[in-house]
CSV table of C-alpha atoms (C1' of nucleotides) in Angstrom, one decimal:
chain,number,residue,atom,x,y,z
A,1,MET,CA,0.0,0.0,0.0
A,2,LYS,CA,2.2,2.8,-1.3
A,3,LYS,CA,1.4,6.2,-2.8
A,4,HIS,CA,3.1,6.3,-6.2
A,5,ILE,CA,1.9,3.9,-8.8
A,6,PRO,CA,4.3,3.0,-11.6
A,7,GLU,CA,3.1,3.5,-15.2
A,8,LYS,CA,3.8,-0.1,-16.0
A,9,THR,CA,1.5,-1.2,-13.2
A,10,VAL,CA,-1.3,0.9,-14.5
A,11,ALA,CA,-0.9,-0.7,-17.9
A,12,ARG,CA,-1.0,-4.2,-16.4
A,13,LEU,CA,-4.1,-3.5,-14.3
A,14,LEU,CA,-6.0,-3.1,-17.6
A,15,LEU,CA,-4.8,-6.5,-18.7
A,16,TYR,CA,-5.9,-8.0,-15.4
A,17,TYR,CA,-9.2,-6.3,-15.8
A,18,ARG,CA,-9.8,-7.9,-19.2
A,19,TYR,CA,-9.2,-11.4,-17.9
A,20,LEU,CA,-11.3,-10.8,-14.7
A,21,TYR,CA,-14.1,-9.6,-16.9
A,22,PHE,CA,-13.9,-12.7,-18.9
A,23,LEU,CA,-13.7,-14.9,-15.8
A,24,LEU,CA,-16.8,-13.4,-14.3
A,25,GLN,CA,-18.7,-14.1,-17.5
A,26,GLN,CA,-17.6,-17.7,-17.1
A,27,GLY,CA,-18.9,-17.7,-13.5
A,28,THR,CA,-15.5,-18.0,-11.9
A,29,LYS,CA,-15.7,-16.6,-8.4
A,30,ASN,CA,-12.1,-16.9,-7.2
A,31,ILE,CA,-8.6,-16.7,-8.6
A,32,SER,CA,-5.1,-17.0,-7.3
A,33,SER,CA,-2.3,-14.7,-8.3
A,34,LYS,CA,-0.6,-17.6,-10.0
A,35,SER,CA,-3.6,-18.3,-12.3
A,36,LEU,CA,-4.0,-14.7,-13.2
A,37,ALA,CA,-0.3,-14.4,-13.8
A,38,ASP,CA,-0.3,-17.4,-16.2
A,39,MET,CA,-3.0,-15.8,-18.3
A,40,VAL,CA,-1.0,-12.7,-18.7
A,41,GLU,CA,2.3,-14.6,-19.0
A,42,ILE,CA,4.0,-12.9,-16.1
A,43,LYS,CA,5.2,-13.9,-12.7
A,44,ASP,CA,2.7,-14.4,-9.8
A,45,SER,CA,4.8,-12.1,-7.6
A,46,GLN,CA,4.3,-9.3,-10.1
A,47,VAL,CA,0.6,-9.6,-9.9
A,48,ARG,CA,0.7,-9.5,-6.1
A,49,LYS,CA,3.0,-6.6,-6.1
A,50,ASP,CA,0.8,-4.6,-8.5
A,51,LEU,CA,-2.3,-5.3,-6.5
A,52,SER,CA,-0.6,-4.5,-3.2
A,53,TYR,CA,-0.5,-0.9,-4.2
A,54,PHE,CA,-4.2,-0.8,-3.6
A,55,GLY,CA,-4.5,-2.4,-0.2
A,56,LYS,CA,-5.3,-5.9,1.0
A,57,LEU,CA,-7.6,-7.5,-1.5
A,58,GLY,CA,-7.1,-11.3,-1.2
A,59,GLY,CA,-7.7,-13.6,1.7
A,60,GLN,CA,-4.4,-15.1,2.5
A,61,GLY,CA,-4.3,-18.7,1.5
A,62,ALA,CA,-7.5,-18.2,-0.4
A,63,GLY,CA,-6.8,-16.1,-3.5
A,64,TYR,CA,-8.7,-13.1,-4.8
A,65,ASP,CA,-12.4,-12.6,-5.2
A,66,VAL,CA,-12.9,-12.0,-8.9
A,67,LEU,CA,-15.8,-9.7,-8.6
A,68,ALA,CA,-14.2,-7.5,-5.9
A,69,LEU,CA,-11.0,-7.4,-7.7
A,70,ARG,CA,-12.5,-6.4,-11.0
A,71,ASP,CA,-14.6,-3.7,-9.3
A,72,MET,CA,-11.5,-2.3,-7.5
A,73,ILE,CA,-9.6,-2.1,-10.8
A,74,ALA,CA,-12.6,-0.6,-12.5
A,75,LYS,CA,-12.7,2.1,-9.8
A,76,VAL,CA,-9.0,2.8,-9.9
A,77,LEU,CA,-9.0,3.1,-13.7
A,78,ASP,CA,-12.4,4.9,-13.9
A,79,ILE,CA,-13.7,2.2,-16.1
A,80,GLY,CA,-17.5,2.7,-16.6
A,81,GLN,CA,-17.0,6.5,-16.6
A,82,ILE,CA,-17.2,8.0,-20.0
A,83,THR,CA,-14.1,10.1,-20.8
A,84,ASN,CA,-14.5,12.6,-23.7
A,85,VAL,CA,-11.5,13.0,-25.9
A,86,CYS,CA,-10.9,14.9,-29.1
A,87,ILE,CA,-8.8,14.1,-32.2
A,88,ILE,CA,-6.8,16.7,-34.1
A,89,GLY,CA,-5.9,15.8,-37.6
A,90,MET,CA,-8.4,13.8,-39.6
A,91,GLY,CA,-6.0,12.1,-42.0
A,92,GLY,CA,-6.0,8.3,-42.4
A,93,LEU,CA,-4.9,7.6,-38.9
A,94,GLY,CA,-7.1,10.2,-37.2
A,95,SER,CA,-10.1,9.0,-39.1
A,96,ALA,CA,-9.4,5.4,-38.1
A,97,LEU,CA,-9.1,6.3,-34.5
A,98,ALA,CA,-12.3,8.4,-34.6
A,99,SER,CA,-14.3,5.2,-35.1
A,100,TYR,CA,-11.9,2.8,-33.3
A,101,LYS,CA,-14.0,0.3,-31.3
A,102,GLY,CA,-11.3,-0.3,-28.8
A,103,PHE,CA,-11.6,3.2,-27.4
A,104,GLU,CA,-15.4,2.8,-26.9
A,105,ALA,CA,-14.9,-0.5,-25.1
A,106,LEU,CA,-12.9,1.3,-22.4
A,107,GLY,CA,-15.3,4.2,-22.0
A,108,PHE,CA,-13.7,6.7,-24.3
A,109,LYS,CA,-15.9,8.8,-26.4
A,110,VAL,CA,-14.6,10.9,-29.3
A,111,ALA,CA,-16.5,14.2,-28.6
A,112,ALA,CA,-14.9,16.3,-31.3
A,113,VAL,CA,-12.7,16.0,-34.3
A,114,PHE,CA,-10.6,18.8,-35.8
A,115,ASP,CA,-8.7,19.5,-39.0
A,116,ASN,CA,-7.7,22.7,-40.8
A,117,ALA,CA,-8.2,21.6,-44.4
A,118,ALA,CA,-11.0,23.3,-46.2
A,119,ASN,CA,-12.2,20.1,-47.8
A,120,LYS,CA,-12.7,18.5,-44.4
A,121,VAL,CA,-13.9,21.2,-42.1
A,122,GLY,CA,-17.7,21.2,-41.9
A,123,HIS,CA,-18.1,17.7,-43.4
A,124,ARG,CA,-19.2,14.5,-41.7
A,125,LEU,CA,-16.3,12.1,-41.1
A,126,ARG,CA,-16.8,8.9,-39.3
A,127,GLY,CA,-19.9,10.1,-37.6
A,128,HIS,CA,-18.4,13.4,-36.5
A,129,THR,CA,-18.7,16.8,-38.0
A,130,CYS,CA,-15.1,18.0,-38.6
A,131,LEU,CA,-14.4,21.3,-36.8
A,132,ASP,CA,-11.9,23.9,-37.7
A,133,SER,CA,-8.7,23.7,-35.7
A,134,LYS,CA,-9.2,27.4,-35.0
A,135,GLU,CA,-12.1,26.5,-32.7
A,136,LEU,CA,-10.0,24.3,-30.5
A,137,SER,CA,-9.9,26.5,-27.5
A,138,LYS,CA,-13.6,27.2,-27.6
A,139,VAL,CA,-14.7,23.6,-28.1
A,140,VAL,CA,-12.2,22.2,-25.5
A,141,ALA,CA,-13.6,24.6,-22.9
A,142,GLU,CA,-17.2,24.0,-23.8
A,143,LYS,CA,-17.0,20.3,-23.7
A,144,ASP,CA,-14.4,20.2,-20.8
A,145,LEU,CA,-12.0,18.0,-22.8
A,146,LYS,CA,-8.9,16.9,-20.9
A,147,VAL,CA,-7.4,14.5,-23.3
A,148,ALA,CA,-6.5,15.0,-27.0
A,149,ILE,CA,-5.2,12.6,-29.6
A,150,LEU,CA,-2.8,14.3,-32.0
A,151,THR,CA,-2.6,12.9,-35.5
A,152,VAL,CA,-1.6,15.9,-37.6
A,153,PRO,CA,1.4,15.7,-40.0
A,154,GLY,CA,4.7,16.0,-38.3
A,155,GLU,CA,5.3,19.6,-39.6
A,156,ALA,CA,2.2,20.8,-37.8
A,157,ALA,CA,2.8,18.9,-34.6
A,158,GLN,CA,4.6,21.4,-32.4
A,159,LYS,CA,2.4,24.3,-33.4
A,160,THR,CA,-0.7,22.3,-32.8
A,161,SER,CA,0.5,21.1,-29.5
A,162,ILE,CA,1.0,24.6,-28.3
A,163,ALA,CA,-2.6,25.4,-29.3
A,164,LEU,CA,-3.7,22.4,-27.2
A,165,GLU,CA,-1.8,23.6,-24.3
A,166,GLN,CA,-3.3,27.0,-24.6
A,167,ALA,CA,-6.7,25.4,-24.8
A,168,ARG,CA,-5.9,23.9,-21.4
A,169,VAL,CA,-5.9,20.3,-22.4
A,170,LYS,CA,-4.2,18.1,-19.7
A,171,ALA,CA,-2.9,15.2,-21.7
A,172,ILE,CA,-1.9,14.4,-25.3
A,173,LEU,CA,-1.6,11.1,-27.0
A,174,ASN,CA,0.9,12.0,-29.6
A,175,PHE,CA,1.1,9.9,-32.8
A,176,THR,CA,3.5,12.2,-34.6
A,177,PRO,CA,7.2,11.4,-34.6
A,178,VAL,CA,7.9,14.8,-33.2
A,179,LYS,CA,9.2,15.4,-29.7
A,180,LEU,CA,6.7,18.0,-28.3
A,181,SER,CA,8.1,20.7,-26.1
A,182,LEU,CA,5.5,21.8,-23.7
A,183,SER,CA,5.3,22.7,-20.0
A,184,LYS,CA,5.4,19.7,-17.8
A,185,ASN,CA,1.8,20.4,-16.5
A,186,ILE,CA,0.7,18.6,-19.6
A,187,LYS,CA,1.2,14.9,-19.8
A,188,ILE,CA,2.4,13.4,-23.1
A,189,ARG,CA,2.4,9.9,-24.3
A,190,ASN,CA,4.2,9.2,-27.6
A,191,ILE,CA,3.2,6.5,-30.0
A,192,ASP,CA,5.5,6.4,-32.9
A,193,LEU,CA,4.2,3.7,-35.2
A,194,ALA,CA,7.1,3.7,-37.6
A,195,MET,CA,9.5,3.5,-34.8
A,196,GLU,CA,7.7,0.5,-33.3
A,197,LEU,CA,7.9,-1.2,-36.6
A,198,LYS,CA,11.5,-0.4,-37.0
A,199,THR,CA,12.4,-1.5,-33.5
A,200,LEU,CA,10.6,-4.8,-34.1
A,201,SER,CA,12.2,-5.5,-37.4
A,202,PHE,CA,15.6,-4.7,-36.0
A,203,PHE,CA,15.5,-7.8,-33.9
A,204,VAL,CA,14.5,-10.0,-36.9
A,205,LYS,CA,18.0,-11.2,-37.7
B,1,MET,CA,31.3,-1.8,-27.5
B,2,LYS,CA,29.1,-4.7,-26.3
B,3,LYS,CA,27.1,-7.4,-28.0
B,4,HIS,CA,23.6,-7.1,-26.7
B,5,ILE,CA,21.7,-3.9,-27.6
B,6,PRO,CA,18.7,-3.0,-25.5
B,7,GLU,CA,15.4,-2.4,-27.2
B,8,LYS,CA,15.2,1.1,-25.7
B,9,THR,CA,18.5,1.9,-27.3
B,10,VAL,CA,17.3,0.8,-30.7
B,11,ALA,CA,14.3,3.1,-30.3
B,12,ARG,CA,16.4,6.0,-29.4
B,13,LEU,CA,18.8,5.5,-32.4
B,14,LEU,CA,15.9,6.3,-34.6
B,15,LEU,CA,15.3,9.5,-32.8
B,16,TYR,CA,18.9,10.4,-33.2
B,17,TYR,CA,18.7,9.6,-36.8
B,18,ARG,CA,15.9,12.0,-37.4
B,19,TYR,CA,17.7,14.9,-35.9
B,20,LEU,CA,21.0,14.0,-37.6
B,21,TYR,CA,19.1,13.9,-40.9
B,22,PHE,CA,17.7,17.3,-40.2
B,23,LEU,CA,21.1,18.7,-39.1
B,24,LEU,CA,22.7,17.5,-42.3
B,25,GLN,CA,20.2,19.4,-44.4
B,26,GLN,CA,21.1,22.5,-42.4
B,27,GLY,CA,24.7,21.9,-43.2
B,28,THR,CA,25.8,21.2,-39.7
B,29,LYS,CA,28.9,19.0,-39.8
B,30,ASN,CA,29.6,18.3,-36.1
B,31,ILE,CA,27.6,17.8,-33.0
B,32,SER,CA,28.3,17.0,-29.3
B,33,SER,CA,26.5,14.4,-27.3
B,34,LYS,CA,25.1,17.3,-25.2
B,35,SER,CA,23.5,19.1,-28.1
B,36,LEU,CA,22.0,15.9,-29.5
B,37,ALA,CA,20.7,15.0,-26.1
B,38,ASP,CA,19.1,18.4,-25.6
B,39,MET,CA,17.1,17.9,-28.9
B,40,VAL,CA,15.8,14.6,-27.8
B,41,GLU,CA,15.4,15.8,-24.2
B,42,ILE,CA,17.5,13.1,-22.5
B,43,LYS,CA,20.9,13.2,-20.8
B,44,ASP,CA,24.1,13.5,-22.7
B,45,SER,CA,25.5,10.4,-21.0
B,46,GLN,CA,22.6,8.4,-22.4
B,47,VAL,CA,23.5,9.4,-25.9
B,48,ARG,CA,27.1,8.4,-25.4
B,49,LYS,CA,26.2,5.1,-23.8
B,50,ASP,CA,23.8,4.3,-26.7
B,51,LEU,CA,26.4,5.1,-29.3
B,52,SER,CA,29.1,3.3,-27.5
B,53,TYR,CA,27.5,0.0,-28.3
B,54,PHE,CA,28.7,0.5,-31.9
B,55,GLY,CA,32.3,1.4,-31.3
B,56,LYS,CA,34.3,4.6,-31.2
B,57,LEU,CA,32.5,7.2,-33.3
B,58,GLY,CA,33.4,10.6,-31.9
B,59,GLY,CA,36.7,12.3,-31.7
B,60,GLN,CA,37.4,12.9,-28.1
B,61,GLY,CA,37.0,16.5,-27.2
B,62,ALA,CA,35.6,17.1,-30.6
B,63,GLY,CA,32.1,15.7,-30.8
B,64,TYR,CA,30.6,13.5,-33.5
B,65,ASP,CA,30.7,13.9,-37.2
B,66,VAL,CA,27.1,14.2,-38.2
B,67,LEU,CA,27.4,12.5,-41.5
B,68,ALA,CA,29.4,9.5,-40.2
B,69,LEU,CA,27.0,9.1,-37.3
B,70,ARG,CA,23.9,9.3,-39.5
B,71,ASP,CA,25.4,6.7,-41.8
B,72,MET,CA,26.3,4.4,-39.0
B,73,ILE,CA,22.8,4.5,-37.6
B,74,ALA,CA,21.3,4.1,-41.1
B,75,LYS,CA,23.5,1.0,-41.5
B,76,VAL,CA,22.6,-0.5,-38.1
B,77,LEU,CA,18.9,0.1,-38.6
B,78,ASP,CA,18.9,-0.9,-42.3
B,79,ILE,CA,17.5,2.5,-43.2
B,80,GLY,CA,17.6,2.8,-47.0
B,81,GLN,CA,16.7,-0.8,-47.4
B,82,ILE,CA,13.2,-1.5,-48.3
B,83,THR,CA,11.5,-3.9,-45.9
B,84,ASN,CA,8.3,-5.5,-47.2
B,85,VAL,CA,5.5,-6.0,-44.7
B,86,CYS,CA,1.9,-7.2,-44.8
B,87,ILE,CA,-1.2,-6.2,-43.0
B,88,ILE,CA,-3.8,-8.6,-41.8
B,89,GLY,CA,-7.3,-7.2,-41.1
B,90,MET,CA,-8.4,-4.3,-43.3
B,91,GLY,CA,-10.8,-2.6,-40.9
B,92,GLY,CA,-10.4,1.1,-40.1
B,93,LEU,CA,-7.0,0.8,-38.5
B,94,GLY,CA,-5.5,-1.7,-41.0
B,95,SER,CA,-6.7,0.5,-43.9
B,96,ALA,CA,-5.1,3.6,-42.3
B,97,LEU,CA,-1.8,1.8,-41.8
B,98,ALA,CA,-1.9,0.5,-45.4
B,99,SER,CA,-1.4,4.1,-46.5
B,100,TYR,CA,0.5,5.5,-43.6
B,101,LYS,CA,3.2,7.8,-44.8
B,102,GLY,CA,5.4,7.3,-41.7
B,103,PHE,CA,6.1,3.7,-42.7
B,104,GLU,CA,7.2,4.7,-46.2
B,105,ALA,CA,9.5,7.3,-44.7
B,106,LEU,CA,11.4,4.6,-42.9
B,107,GLY,CA,11.6,2.2,-45.9
B,108,PHE,CA,8.7,0.0,-45.1
B,109,LYS,CA,6.5,-1.1,-48.0
B,110,VAL,CA,3.2,-2.7,-47.6
B,111,ALA,CA,3.5,-5.5,-50.0
B,112,ALA,CA,0.2,-7.3,-49.3
B,113,VAL,CA,-3.0,-6.8,-47.4
B,114,PHE,CA,-5.4,-9.5,-46.2
B,115,ASP,CA,-8.9,-9.8,-44.9
B,116,ASN,CA,-11.4,-12.6,-44.8
B,117,ALA,CA,-14.6,-10.6,-45.4
B,118,ALA,CA,-16.2,-11.4,-48.8
B,119,ASN,CA,-16.9,-7.7,-49.4
B,120,LYS,CA,-13.3,-6.8,-49.1
B,121,VAL,CA,-11.4,-9.7,-50.7
B,122,GLY,CA,-10.6,-9.0,-54.3
B,123,HIS,CA,-11.3,-5.3,-54.0
B,124,ARG,CA,-8.8,-2.4,-54.2
B,125,LEU,CA,-8.2,-0.8,-50.8
B,126,ARG,CA,-5.8,2.0,-50.3
B,127,GLY,CA,-3.9,1.1,-53.4
B,128,HIS,CA,-3.7,-2.6,-52.6
B,129,THR,CA,-5.8,-5.5,-53.8
B,130,CYS,CA,-7.1,-7.1,-50.7
B,131,LEU,CA,-6.2,-10.8,-50.6
B,132,ASP,CA,-8.0,-13.6,-48.8
B,133,SER,CA,-6.4,-14.6,-45.5
B,134,LYS,CA,-6.4,-18.2,-46.7
B,135,GLU,CA,-3.6,-17.3,-49.0
B,136,LEU,CA,-1.4,-16.0,-46.2
B,137,SER,CA,1.1,-18.9,-46.4
B,138,LYS,CA,1.4,-18.8,-50.1
B,139,VAL,CA,1.9,-15.0,-50.4
B,140,VAL,CA,4.2,-14.8,-47.4
B,141,ALA,CA,6.4,-17.4,-49.0
B,142,GLU,CA,6.3,-15.9,-52.5
B,143,LYS,CA,7.1,-12.4,-51.3
B,144,ASP,CA,9.4,-13.5,-48.5
B,145,LEU,CA,7.6,-11.4,-45.9
B,146,LYS,CA,9.1,-11.4,-42.5
B,147,VAL,CA,7.1,-8.8,-40.7
B,148,ALA,CA,3.3,-8.7,-40.3
B,149,ILE,CA,1.0,-6.1,-38.9
B,150,LEU,CA,-2.0,-7.6,-37.1
B,151,THR,CA,-5.2,-5.5,-37.1
B,152,VAL,CA,-7.9,-8.1,-37.0
B,153,PRO,CA,-10.7,-8.0,-34.4
B,154,GLY,CA,-9.6,-9.3,-31.0
B,155,GLU,CA,-11.7,-12.5,-31.4
B,156,ALA,CA,-9.7,-13.5,-34.5
B,157,ALA,CA,-6.3,-12.5,-33.2
B,158,GLN,CA,-5.0,-15.8,-31.7
B,159,LYS,CA,-6.2,-17.9,-34.6
B,160,THR,CA,-4.7,-15.5,-37.1
B,161,SER,CA,-1.4,-15.3,-35.3
B,162,ILE,CA,-1.1,-19.1,-35.5
B,163,ALA,CA,-1.6,-18.8,-39.2
B,164,LEU,CA,1.1,-16.2,-39.3
B,165,GLU,CA,3.5,-18.5,-37.4
B,166,GLN,CA,2.7,-21.4,-39.8
B,167,ALA,CA,3.4,-19.0,-42.7
B,168,ARG,CA,6.9,-18.6,-41.2
B,169,VAL,CA,6.5,-14.9,-40.4
B,170,LYS,CA,9.3,-13.8,-38.1
B,171,ALA,CA,7.7,-10.8,-36.3
B,172,ILE,CA,4.3,-9.4,-35.6
B,173,LEU,CA,3.3,-5.9,-34.7
B,174,ASN,CA,0.1,-6.7,-32.8
B,175,PHE,CA,-2.5,-4.0,-32.5
B,176,THR,CA,-5.1,-6.3,-30.9
B,177,PRO,CA,-5.6,-6.2,-27.2
B,178,VAL,CA,-5.0,-10.0,-27.1
B,179,LYS,CA,-1.9,-11.6,-25.6
B,180,LEU,CA,-0.7,-13.8,-28.4
B,181,SER,CA,0.6,-17.2,-27.4
B,182,LEU,CA,3.2,-18.3,-29.9
B,183,SER,CA,6.6,-20.0,-29.9
B,184,LYS,CA,9.4,-17.7,-28.9
B,185,ASN,CA,11.0,-17.9,-32.3
B,186,ILE,CA,8.5,-15.3,-33.4
B,187,LYS,CA,9.1,-11.8,-32.1
B,188,ILE,CA,6.0,-9.9,-31.0
B,189,ARG,CA,5.5,-6.2,-30.2
B,190,ASN,CA,2.2,-5.2,-28.8
B,191,ILE,CA,0.5,-1.8,-29.4
B,192,ASP,CA,-2.7,-1.6,-27.4
B,193,LEU,CA,-4.1,1.8,-28.3
B,194,ALA,CA,-6.9,1.8,-25.8
B,195,MET,CA,-4.5,0.9,-23.1
B,196,GLU,CA,-2.2,3.7,-24.0
B,197,LEU,CA,-5.1,6.1,-23.8
B,198,LYS,CA,-6.2,4.7,-20.5
B,199,THR,CA,-2.8,4.8,-19.0
B,200,LEU,CA,-2.4,8.4,-20.1
B,201,SER,CA,-5.7,9.5,-18.7
B,202,PHE,CA,-5.1,7.7,-15.4
B,203,PHE,CA,-2.4,10.3,-14.7
B,204,VAL,CA,-4.6,13.2,-15.4
B,205,LYS,CA,-5.7,13.8,-11.8
C,1,DC,C1',-1.5,-26.4,4.3
C,2,DT,C1',-2.4,-22.7,0.8
C,3,DA,C1',-1.6,-18.5,-1.1
C,4,DT,C1',-1.2,-13.5,0.1
C,5,DG,C1',1.6,-9.3,1.2
C,6,DT,C1',6.0,-7.4,1.5
C,7,DG,C1',10.9,-6.6,2.8
C,8,DA,C1',15.2,-8.0,0.7
C,9,DA,C1',17.8,-9.5,-3.4
C,10,DT,C1',18.4,-9.2,-8.2
C,11,DG,C1',18.5,-7.3,-12.7
C,12,DG,C1',18.4,-3.8,-16.2
C,13,DA,C1',18.7,0.7,-17.6
C,14,DT,C1',20.1,5.4,-16.6
C,15,DT,C1',23.1,8.7,-14.7
C,16,DC,C1',27.4,10.2,-12.6
C,17,DA,C1',32.1,11.2,-12.7
C,18,DC,C1',36.4,11.1,-14.4
C,19,DA,C1',40.5,9.2,-17.0
C,20,DG,C1',42.1,9.8,-21.6
C,21,DC,C1',42.5,11.9,-26.0
C,22,DC,C1',42.1,15.9,-29.4
D,1,DG,C1',40.0,23.3,-22.4
D,2,DG,C1',36.3,20.5,-24.3
D,3,DC,C1',34.1,16.3,-24.9
D,4,DT,C1',34.2,11.3,-25.6
D,5,DG,C1',34.0,6.5,-23.7
D,6,DT,C1',33.2,3.8,-19.9
D,7,DG,C1',33.4,1.7,-15.2
D,8,DA,C1',31.0,2.6,-10.9
D,9,DA,C1',27.0,4.3,-8.6
D,10,DT,C1',22.2,4.9,-8.6
D,11,DC,C1',17.6,4.3,-9.7
D,12,DC,C1',13.5,1.7,-10.7
D,13,DA,C1',11.1,-2.6,-11.8
D,14,DT,C1',10.9,-7.4,-11.3
D,15,DT,C1',11.6,-11.6,-8.8
D,16,DC,C1',12.5,-14.2,-4.6
D,17,DA,C1',11.5,-16.0,-0.3
D,18,DC,C1',9.2,-16.2,3.8
D,19,DA,C1',6.5,-14.7,7.8
D,20,DT,C1',1.7,-14.4,8.3
D,21,DA,C1',-3.3,-15.1,8.0
D,22,DG,C1',-7.1,-18.0,7.0
DNA sequence: CTATGTGAATGGATTCACAGCC
DNA sequence: GGCTGTGAATCCATTCACATAG
């Protein structure tokens, strides 16, 4: 039971959640750290350590109650709550993410999409009316958006991210290969798809 | 100058490469580990440690030669070589990746795309004729594909990944939220977009 | 006797600090 | 003097191992 939770642990909680969800559907009531660890292909001690950040959850000698554990994780991760997000840059990737089912499944709702190309602004794209990037500040404030997904071309990334910061967004999921320089009040997570592919293929030898 | 190169180092090499490329265009001939580190927002010692895996590259007291360094990284990472990849699952995400410019920029070429839906197979999608997943083995062998991008729905992931293994693919970039169970001869890299978004938004509090 | 919760040990990556070379 | 290359020190995450509760 500590205060600071590592990022890796948060990521694993979600994996646990998915399996617990599945187990519940099957009617499984109880599970040991070992069984859960096997499903995720990690060590049982890792599971216990991760869970220990959140207090005593399992009866000793008896494993964990699946329902209680799932609910605890759901609460910690705010699963069940809807979180509104916006997407800036409706190119191929942005458009795909605008209708990505995986986000919905975790309670994310794409509440606004932006672009600055005249042939996109004002048009329906993947169920959303594309807004002009100029309206970012206004819309972010109106809808109280805290998280943005950045899928603009690299050249526009830094400029757009400054606009996001000014619009008081709290976090950016950055799909551009550009290192964003912003104040550290704003949390950034980078996903560089080409880099992932390159790193993967490097080890194929 | 060691033998085993950490994955994190490989990922950073690509960042260095991008900046070196840019510096060359500017006509910058020489750079210190400190300047390069500042651009990437890491410590200078990290840069030197990463580079030291590949031998002595910088004149001591004199920094690194931009051109030589860029070429070294290009060689290590096979930049300039075309690497053919395939995509399995032409939903929204798969389609977006099929025409993703970032891949091209690093020398990846989408050489085949697959799906098993009757309304997709045989049709042109993003410049590629969608092939039937049944032909995986045949096409992978013909085109000597080593890397696959997996963007099928979660339910189909494990089954499809087995087909990929049988087709002798060497690496999979897995966009499904499913933990693939395969032999360890096959290298897997997981990108769970919803998890990334969830992990990011967890820390917004 | 079983399986948790957690300090202690390990392992890996990052950072420091400085000897060595330009 | 300036800056690299690298062992040593540090930091953080994972794993071990065991006292403890049921």
